[in-house]
Short mmCIF file of C-alpha atoms in Angstrom, two decimals:
data_model
loop_
_atom_site.label_atom_id
_atom_site.label_comp_id
_atom_site.label_asym_id
_atom_site.label_seq_id
_atom_site.Cartn_x
_atom_site.Cartn_y
_atom_site.Cartn_z
CA MET A 1 -5.12 -23.55 -26.46
CA LEU A 2 -8.15 -21.90 -24.89
CA ASP A 3 -11.64 -21.94 -26.36
CA VAL A 4 -12.22 -18.29 -25.52
CA ASN A 5 -15.75 -18.14 -26.94
CA HIS A 6 -16.73 -21.00 -24.65
CA ILE A 7 -14.92 -19.45 -21.69
CA ARG A 8 -16.72 -16.13 -22.14
CA LYS A 9 -20.06 -17.88 -21.51
CA ASP A 10 -18.87 -18.56 -17.95
CA PHE A 11 -18.70 -14.81 -17.19
CA PRO A 12 -22.19 -13.26 -16.93
CA ILE A 13 -20.94 -9.66 -16.84
CA LEU A 14 -19.40 -9.97 -20.31
CA SER A 15 -22.91 -9.98 -21.80
CA ARG A 16 -23.52 -6.43 -20.53
CA THR A 17 -23.83 -3.44 -22.79
CA ILE A 18 -22.41 0.01 -21.96
CA TYR A 19 -24.03 2.97 -23.71
CA GLY A 20 -25.72 0.44 -25.96
CA LYS A 21 -22.45 -1.25 -26.97
CA PRO A 22 -21.06 -4.65 -25.93
CA LEU A 23 -18.76 -4.43 -22.93
CA VAL A 24 -15.07 -4.74 -23.78
CA TYR A 25 -13.45 -5.29 -20.40
CA LEU A 26 -9.75 -4.36 -20.49
CA ASP A 27 -9.17 -3.40 -16.85
CA ASN A 28 -7.98 -6.79 -15.62
CA ALA A 29 -4.83 -5.47 -13.95
CA ALA A 30 -7.15 -3.62 -11.55
CA THR A 31 -9.52 -6.55 -11.00
CA SER A 32 -10.75 -9.52 -13.00
CA GLN A 33 -14.29 -10.61 -13.70
CA LYS A 34 -15.76 -13.67 -11.97
CA PRO A 35 -17.02 -16.93 -13.51
CA LYS A 36 -20.36 -18.47 -12.58
CA SER A 37 -18.70 -21.17 -10.49
CA VAL A 38 -17.06 -18.57 -8.22
CA ILE A 39 -20.26 -16.55 -7.90
CA GLN A 40 -22.25 -19.71 -7.14
CA SER A 41 -19.78 -20.76 -4.44
CA LEU A 42 -20.65 -17.59 -2.52
CA VAL A 43 -24.36 -18.32 -2.84
CA ASP A 44 -23.82 -21.92 -1.73
CA TYR A 45 -21.89 -20.86 1.37
CA TYR A 46 -24.51 -18.40 2.57
CA GLU A 47 -27.47 -20.60 1.65
CA SER A 48 -26.18 -23.98 2.77
CA TYR A 49 -23.42 -23.92 5.41
CA ASN A 50 -22.86 -20.36 6.64
CA SER A 51 -21.02 -20.69 9.94
CA ASN A 52 -17.90 -19.56 11.73
CA ILE A 53 -14.88 -21.84 11.44
CA HIS A 54 -12.33 -23.56 13.70
CA ARG A 55 -14.53 -23.17 16.78
CA GLY A 56 -17.67 -25.23 16.32
CA VAL A 57 -18.37 -28.94 16.61
CA HIS A 58 -21.68 -28.72 14.76
CA THR A 59 -22.07 -29.80 11.14
CA LEU A 60 -22.21 -26.35 9.54
CA SER A 61 -19.05 -25.18 11.29
CA MET A 62 -17.15 -28.31 10.38
CA GLU A 63 -18.25 -28.09 6.74
CA ALA A 64 -17.19 -24.43 6.55
CA THR A 65 -13.87 -25.20 8.27
CA ASP A 66 -13.12 -28.06 5.90
CA ARG A 67 -13.82 -25.98 2.80
CA HIS A 68 -11.87 -23.00 4.08
CA GLU A 69 -8.81 -25.15 4.77
CA GLU A 70 -9.31 -26.95 1.47
CA ALA A 71 -8.99 -23.57 -0.24
CA ARG A 72 -5.69 -23.01 1.56
CA SER A 73 -4.53 -26.40 0.34
CA LYS A 74 -5.49 -25.54 -3.25
CA CYS A 75 -3.56 -22.26 -3.08
CA THR A 76 -0.55 -24.07 -1.62
CA ARG A 77 -0.37 -26.43 -4.59
CA PHE A 78 -1.19 -23.64 -7.06
CA ILE A 79 1.92 -21.63 -6.21
CA GLY A 80 4.19 -24.64 -5.64
CA ALA A 81 4.59 -24.24 -1.88
CA LYS A 82 5.53 -27.33 0.12
CA GLU A 83 3.53 -26.78 3.29
CA GLU A 84 0.02 -25.45 3.91
CA LYS A 85 1.16 -23.83 7.15
CA SER A 86 3.30 -21.44 5.12
CA LEU A 87 0.20 -19.73 3.62
CA ILE A 88 -1.56 -16.97 5.55
CA MET A 89 -4.98 -15.80 4.38
CA VAL A 90 -5.13 -11.99 4.26
CA ARG A 91 -7.33 -9.39 2.55
CA ASN A 92 -5.03 -8.59 -0.35
CA THR A 93 -1.43 -8.10 -1.48
CA THR A 94 -1.26 -4.78 0.37
CA GLU A 95 -2.10 -6.35 3.72
CA ALA A 96 0.33 -9.20 3.06
CA ILE A 97 3.25 -6.84 2.46
CA ASN A 98 2.36 -4.71 5.48
CA LEU A 99 2.24 -7.88 7.58
CA VAL A 100 5.80 -8.71 6.56
CA ALA A 101 6.95 -5.14 7.21
CA GLN A 102 5.40 -4.98 10.68
CA THR A 103 6.42 -8.46 11.81
CA TRP A 104 9.61 -9.72 10.18
CA GLY A 105 10.79 -6.29 9.02
CA LYS A 106 10.23 -4.56 12.34
CA TYR A 107 12.51 -6.99 14.18
CA ASN A 108 15.08 -7.81 11.50
CA ILE A 109 15.84 -4.50 9.80
CA SER A 110 17.86 -2.11 11.93
CA GLU A 111 19.72 1.18 11.77
CA GLY A 112 22.27 1.16 8.97
CA ASP A 113 20.59 -1.69 7.09
CA GLU A 114 19.34 -1.29 3.54
CA ILE A 115 16.11 -2.20 1.78
CA LEU A 116 16.42 -2.53 -1.98
CA THR A 117 13.43 -2.12 -4.28
CA THR A 118 12.73 -0.79 -7.80
CA HIS A 119 11.25 2.28 -9.43
CA MET A 120 8.42 0.27 -10.98
CA GLU A 121 6.78 -0.78 -7.71
CA HIS A 122 3.13 -0.39 -6.81
CA HIS A 123 2.74 1.86 -3.77
CA SER A 124 1.85 -1.27 -1.77
CA ASN A 125 5.41 -2.50 -2.19
CA LEU A 126 7.03 0.85 -1.52
CA VAL A 127 5.21 2.84 1.17
CA PRO A 128 5.46 0.08 3.85
CA TRP A 129 9.23 0.00 3.32
CA GLN A 130 9.46 3.80 3.42
CA LYS A 131 7.69 3.74 6.78
CA LEU A 132 9.81 0.90 8.15
CA ALA A 133 13.06 2.54 7.02
CA LYS A 134 12.13 5.76 8.84
CA GLN A 135 11.06 3.90 11.98
CA ASN A 136 14.16 1.70 12.21
CA GLY A 137 16.82 3.98 10.76
CA ALA A 138 17.37 1.93 7.62
CA SER A 139 17.86 3.31 4.13
CA LEU A 140 15.90 2.65 0.96
CA LYS A 141 17.75 2.03 -2.32
CA PHE A 142 16.42 1.54 -5.84
CA ILE A 143 17.20 -0.47 -8.94
CA GLU A 144 16.82 1.90 -11.87
CA LEU A 145 15.04 1.17 -15.16
CA ASN A 146 16.34 1.07 -18.70
CA GLU A 147 14.54 2.94 -21.45
CA ASP A 148 12.81 -0.26 -22.56
CA GLY A 149 11.16 -0.65 -19.16
CA MET A 150 13.42 -3.46 -17.97
CA LEU A 151 15.48 -3.31 -14.79
CA ASP A 152 19.01 -2.00 -15.16
CA LEU A 153 21.01 -4.82 -13.60
CA SER A 154 24.41 -3.62 -14.80
CA ASN A 155 25.46 -2.68 -11.26
CA ILE A 156 23.32 -5.12 -9.28
CA ASN A 157 26.34 -6.53 -7.43
CA LYS A 158 27.03 -3.05 -6.08
CA LEU A 159 23.40 -2.49 -5.10
CA ILE A 160 23.02 -5.77 -3.22
CA THR A 161 25.65 -5.79 -0.47
CA GLU A 162 26.16 -7.20 3.01
CA ARG A 163 24.08 -4.26 4.28
CA THR A 164 21.06 -5.32 2.20
CA LYS A 165 18.55 -7.03 4.47
CA LEU A 166 15.61 -7.16 2.06
CA LEU A 167 15.02 -7.07 -1.67
CA ALA A 168 11.35 -6.25 -2.40
CA LEU A 169 10.22 -6.22 -6.01
CA THR A 170 7.29 -6.95 -8.27
CA HIS A 171 7.18 -10.10 -10.36
CA MET A 172 5.33 -8.23 -13.11
CA SER A 173 4.85 -4.47 -13.32
CA ASN A 174 1.26 -3.27 -13.16
CA VAL A 175 2.18 -0.33 -15.43
CA LEU A 176 4.87 -1.50 -17.83
CA GLY A 177 3.93 -5.16 -18.00
CA THR A 178 7.62 -5.98 -17.44
CA ILE A 179 8.28 -9.51 -16.17
CA ASN A 180 11.29 -9.29 -13.89
CA PRO A 181 14.02 -12.00 -13.65
CA VAL A 182 13.11 -12.73 -10.05
CA LYS A 183 14.83 -16.11 -9.73
CA GLU A 184 18.16 -14.62 -10.82
CA LEU A 185 17.78 -11.72 -8.39
CA ILE A 186 16.76 -14.00 -5.53
CA GLU A 187 19.95 -16.05 -6.00
CA ILE A 188 22.09 -12.91 -5.93
CA ALA A 189 20.33 -11.56 -2.83
CA HIS A 190 20.60 -14.84 -0.95
CA LYS A 191 24.34 -15.02 -1.58
CA MET A 192 24.62 -11.71 0.31
CA GLY A 193 22.37 -12.93 3.13
CA ALA A 194 19.34 -10.83 2.17
CA LYS A 195 15.74 -11.98 2.21
CA VAL A 196 13.47 -11.44 -0.81
CA LEU A 197 9.80 -10.46 -1.02
CA ILE A 198 8.00 -10.81 -4.35
CA ASP A 199 4.80 -8.93 -5.16
CA GLY A 200 2.94 -11.50 -7.26
CA ALA A 201 -0.33 -9.61 -7.68
CA GLN A 202 0.12 -9.34 -11.46
CA SER A 203 1.90 -12.64 -12.08
CA VAL A 204 -0.08 -15.33 -10.26
CA PRO A 205 -3.27 -14.77 -12.33
CA HIS A 206 -1.42 -14.96 -15.64
CA MET A 207 1.45 -17.45 -15.48
CA LYS A 208 2.62 -20.56 -13.67
CA VAL A 209 4.30 -19.63 -10.39
CA ASP A 210 6.42 -21.96 -8.26
CA VAL A 211 7.67 -20.29 -5.08
CA THR A 212 9.80 -23.31 -4.16
CA ASP A 213 11.66 -23.24 -7.45
CA MET A 214 11.84 -19.45 -7.31
CA GLY A 215 13.34 -19.58 -3.83
CA CYS A 216 11.71 -16.40 -2.49
CA ASP A 217 11.25 -15.86 1.24
CA PHE A 218 7.95 -13.99 1.00
CA PHE A 219 5.37 -13.98 -1.80
CA ALA A 220 2.10 -12.01 -1.85
CA PHE A 221 -0.90 -12.02 -4.17
CA SER A 222 -4.58 -11.04 -4.31
CA GLY A 223 -7.60 -13.16 -5.18
CA HIS A 224 -9.62 -10.49 -6.97
CA LYS A 225 -7.15 -10.27 -9.86
CA MET A 226 -7.43 -14.03 -10.48
CA LEU A 227 -11.22 -14.56 -10.79
CA ALA A 228 -11.90 -14.62 -7.03
CA PRO A 229 -13.85 -12.04 -4.98
CA THR A 230 -12.33 -8.93 -3.46
CA GLY A 231 -11.13 -8.97 0.13
CA ILE A 232 -9.12 -12.18 0.01
CA GLY A 233 -5.42 -12.66 -0.62
CA VAL A 234 -2.48 -14.84 0.32
CA LEU A 235 0.92 -14.36 1.91
CA TYR A 236 3.44 -17.17 1.53
CA VAL A 237 6.37 -17.25 3.94
CA LYS A 238 9.09 -19.87 4.15
CA PRO A 239 8.12 -21.97 7.20
CA GLU A 240 11.53 -21.59 8.85
CA ILE A 241 11.06 -17.81 8.75
CA LEU A 242 7.40 -17.87 9.72
CA GLU A 243 8.16 -19.92 12.84
CA HIS A 244 10.13 -17.01 14.29
CA MET A 245 7.81 -14.17 13.26
CA GLU A 246 5.62 -12.46 15.86
CA PRO A 247 1.89 -12.02 15.16
CA PHE A 248 0.62 -8.83 13.57
CA LEU A 249 -2.92 -8.85 14.99
CA PHE A 250 -4.08 -10.14 18.36
CA GLY A 251 -7.41 -11.56 19.50
CA GLY A 252 -9.58 -14.56 18.85
CA ASP A 253 -8.42 -17.80 17.22
CA MET A 254 -4.76 -16.74 16.96
CA VAL A 255 -4.19 -17.75 20.60
CA SER A 256 -3.48 -21.09 22.24
CA GLN A 257 -3.83 -20.17 25.92
CA VAL A 258 -4.81 -16.87 27.57
CA TRP A 259 -4.30 -15.81 31.20
CA ASP A 260 -4.95 -12.50 32.91
CA ASP A 261 -1.55 -11.13 32.08
CA THR A 262 -0.21 -13.11 29.11
CA ALA A 263 -1.05 -15.40 26.22
CA THR A 264 0.51 -18.00 23.96
CA TRP A 265 -0.05 -18.31 20.23
CA ASN A 266 -1.86 -20.80 18.06
CA ASP A 267 -0.06 -23.07 15.60
CA LEU A 268 0.87 -21.89 12.11
CA PRO A 269 -0.71 -20.45 10.06
CA TRP A 270 -3.61 -19.53 12.38
CA LYS A 271 -1.21 -17.60 14.63
CA PHE A 272 -1.42 -14.86 11.97
CA GLU A 273 -5.17 -15.04 11.29
CA ALA A 274 -6.81 -13.24 14.20
CA GLY A 275 -10.59 -13.03 14.39
CA THR A 276 -13.23 -14.35 12.05
CA PRO A 277 -11.68 -14.62 8.60
CA ASN A 278 -13.22 -13.88 5.21
CA ILE A 279 -14.61 -17.41 5.00
CA ALA A 280 -16.87 -17.21 1.95
CA ASP A 281 -14.34 -15.39 -0.20
CA ALA A 282 -11.51 -17.73 0.82
CA ILE A 283 -13.63 -20.69 -0.30
CA ALA A 284 -14.42 -18.82 -3.53
CA LEU A 285 -10.67 -18.27 -4.05
CA GLY A 286 -10.27 -22.03 -3.96
CA VAL A 287 -12.96 -22.35 -6.64
CA ALA A 288 -11.18 -19.73 -8.76
CA VAL A 289 -7.96 -21.75 -8.43
CA ASP A 290 -9.87 -24.81 -9.64
CA TYR A 291 -11.06 -22.87 -12.68
CA LEU A 292 -7.55 -21.70 -13.54
CA ARG A 293 -6.01 -25.13 -13.03
CA ASP A 294 -8.65 -26.72 -15.26
CA LEU A 295 -7.75 -24.31 -18.06
CA GLY A 296 -4.02 -24.69 -17.41
CA MET A 297 -1.79 -21.76 -16.52
CA GLU A 298 0.49 -22.54 -19.45
CA ASN A 299 -2.49 -22.23 -21.80
CA ILE A 300 -3.58 -18.97 -20.18
CA HIS A 301 -0.08 -17.53 -20.45
CA LEU A 302 0.22 -18.59 -24.09
CA HIS A 303 -3.15 -17.02 -24.92
CA GLU A 304 -2.13 -13.74 -23.31
CA LYS A 305 1.23 -13.77 -25.09
CA GLU A 306 -0.63 -14.06 -28.39
CA LEU A 307 -2.95 -11.20 -27.41
CA THR A 308 0.06 -9.11 -26.39
CA SER A 309 1.86 -9.81 -29.66
CA TYR A 310 -1.29 -8.90 -31.59
CA ALA A 311 -1.72 -5.71 -29.56
CA LEU A 312 1.89 -4.63 -30.04
CA LYS A 313 1.42 -4.85 -33.80
CA ALA A 314 -1.93 -3.07 -33.62
CA PHE A 315 -0.52 -0.21 -31.53
CA SER A 316 2.23 0.29 -34.10
CA GLU A 317 -0.50 1.80 -36.33
CA LEU A 318 -0.78 4.61 -33.79
CA GLU A 319 2.89 5.14 -33.00
CA GLU A 320 2.87 8.66 -34.48
CA ASP A 321 0.16 9.71 -32.02
CA LEU A 322 0.57 7.37 -29.03
CA THR A 323 3.57 6.28 -27.00
CA LEU A 324 3.38 2.74 -25.64
CA LEU A 325 5.36 1.95 -22.49
CA GLY A 326 7.25 -1.21 -21.58
CA PRO A 327 9.28 -3.88 -23.37
CA ARG A 328 8.43 -4.91 -26.93
CA ASP A 329 9.55 -8.50 -26.39
CA VAL A 330 6.49 -10.64 -25.51
CA GLU A 331 8.77 -13.03 -23.60
CA ARG A 332 9.63 -10.25 -21.18
CA ARG A 333 6.23 -8.64 -20.67
CA GLY A 334 2.66 -9.50 -19.75
CA GLY A 335 -0.60 -8.34 -21.28
CA ILE A 336 -0.53 -4.82 -19.88
CA MET A 337 -0.54 -1.90 -22.34
CA SER A 338 0.04 1.52 -20.79
CA PHE A 339 0.18 4.43 -23.21
CA HIS A 340 -0.10 8.19 -23.43
CA THR A 341 -0.53 10.92 -26.01
CA ASN A 342 0.14 14.64 -25.89
CA LYS A 343 -3.10 15.20 -27.80
CA VAL A 344 -5.57 13.97 -25.16
CA HIS A 345 -5.54 13.81 -21.37
CA PRO A 346 -5.73 10.18 -20.18
CA HIS A 347 -8.98 10.79 -18.29
CA ASP A 348 -10.64 12.26 -21.38
CA LEU A 349 -9.40 9.34 -23.43
CA GLY A 350 -10.73 6.87 -20.88
CA THR A 351 -14.14 8.56 -20.89
CA PHE A 352 -14.27 8.47 -24.69
CA LEU A 353 -13.45 4.74 -24.68
CA ASP A 354 -16.09 4.11 -22.04
CA HIS A 355 -18.73 5.55 -24.36
CA ASP A 356 -17.65 2.88 -26.84
CA GLY A 357 -18.18 0.24 -24.16
CA ILE A 358 -14.45 -0.18 -23.52
CA ALA A 359 -13.30 -0.33 -19.89
CA VAL A 360 -9.68 0.71 -19.30
CA ARG A 361 -7.83 2.29 -16.38
CA THR A 362 -6.50 5.85 -16.33
CA GLY A 363 -4.26 7.58 -13.81
CA HIS A 364 -0.95 6.90 -12.11
CA HIS A 365 -1.87 3.27 -11.29
CA CYS A 366 -0.54 3.57 -7.73
CA ALA A 367 2.95 4.07 -9.14
CA MET A 368 3.66 7.79 -8.72
CA PRO A 369 7.47 7.49 -8.53
CA LEU A 370 7.46 5.61 -11.83
CA MET A 371 5.25 8.26 -13.43
CA ARG A 372 7.56 11.01 -12.20
CA SER A 373 10.59 9.23 -13.61
CA LEU A 374 8.77 8.99 -16.97
CA GLU A 375 7.75 12.65 -16.64
CA LEU A 376 4.10 11.72 -17.13
CA PRO A 377 1.10 12.78 -15.02
CA ALA A 378 -0.84 9.63 -15.92
CA THR A 379 -1.38 7.01 -18.61
CA VAL A 380 -4.18 4.94 -20.08
CA ARG A 381 -3.84 1.23 -19.34
CA ALA A 382 -5.48 -1.66 -21.16
CA SER A 383 -4.88 -5.09 -19.63
CA PHE A 384 -5.83 -8.53 -20.90
CA TYR A 385 -7.01 -11.79 -19.40
CA LEU A 386 -8.10 -15.25 -20.41
CA TYR A 387 -11.51 -14.12 -21.75
CA ASN A 388 -10.25 -11.31 -23.99
CA THR A 389 -10.03 -11.60 -27.78
CA GLU A 390 -8.20 -10.08 -30.72
CA ASN A 391 -11.53 -8.60 -31.84
CA GLU A 392 -11.65 -6.61 -28.60
CA ILE A 393 -8.18 -5.27 -29.31
CA ASP A 394 -9.42 -4.22 -32.74
CA LYS A 395 -12.29 -2.34 -31.07
CA LEU A 396 -9.82 -0.63 -28.72
CA ILE A 397 -7.61 0.51 -31.60
CA ALA A 398 -10.63 1.71 -33.63
CA SER A 399 -11.95 3.68 -30.66
CA LEU A 400 -8.51 5.21 -30.03
CA LYS A 401 -8.32 6.32 -33.66
CA SER A 402 -11.76 7.92 -33.34
CA ALA A 403 -10.77 9.63 -30.09
CA LEU A 404 -7.57 11.03 -31.55
CA TYR A 405 -9.46 12.38 -34.55
CA TYR A 406 -12.21 13.82 -32.35
CA PHE A 407 -9.87 15.65 -29.99
CA SER A 408 -7.63 16.84 -32.80
CA ASN A 409 -10.31 17.96 -35.26
CA GLY A 410 -13.54 18.22 -33.29
CA SER A 411 -16.65 16.04 -33.64
CA HIS A 412 -17.10 17.13 -37.25
#
């Protein structure tokens, strides 16, 4: 189990006050806070060995190169990949998915083919496929949702056919908290010859992930949701697929030889990493991975399951006034609580909570098709992480009760 009180001391921002009240940070699905070790790694890079990588023979360049590639190695082990060359450093999950769409997708999805996704996807795992389908004459199909927020798999064998070239779905919904049965779906898709891309932005920070055991062809995640800085992410691709993919960006460091009229490409994975990369933040991602591994992903997941169970019970006190989205089974959902009420607009509710020091997210959460299917303009979303406590959930519930009373009866 986690010693959360001890862990919280590692996060300087958690000592802040907002409107004179202690910060309760419940916007972790948008981005996580950063521990001192990650922050210090950025300072150390710029103060001690700031240099470009892969090109220099001087000490600073070699130190920076070693630590950058060490971070790649840490991420490889963290997600259970077999080979470091299968991991491409990108800016975020969005860039990773676009890279797949504009490299593998562009050349492997043709007119008459089908791309299958779900109605719970983040725009990052929908819009690139919309664009590709229009460009290449393919069609986009969807797995529908049940009322409990789980995927309706009753007709999955009719949805995944010999025309399906790609199944693209989230591992865990950023709105509903639903944890999808990705391994089962990957097996079904592979039997029909389809490739599978998993959006792991919400899963990698919160649970143990093993892409080898999962069997996916592509897997994308972002550093900033898992204690690392913004602007760094990872795309995993099976090496046998990556070998035959064309580069997405062209320029420095991704080349082997260049002539006046042609060029050849660098080895994997650098073939896909054109130009100077985000060196400092990649190194910091490696430090964040160290922090998570030291705590143990099983321990983190167990802690969040307990928070989720506690929150589900706490929200039941408000069930006459608030509607909570997503599954009620803690084995099938993560620590994401999206809710709405007809009594208060989500933005007003979020502002009220902010004045109590509570940071949540309001809006459509980059999932407009899901919101339309739920016939909702927006929701309020509270999301948990390893440094959150049951006491913070109590504060959230108390503030929600105050907000509902205020907007229903006025300040008096």
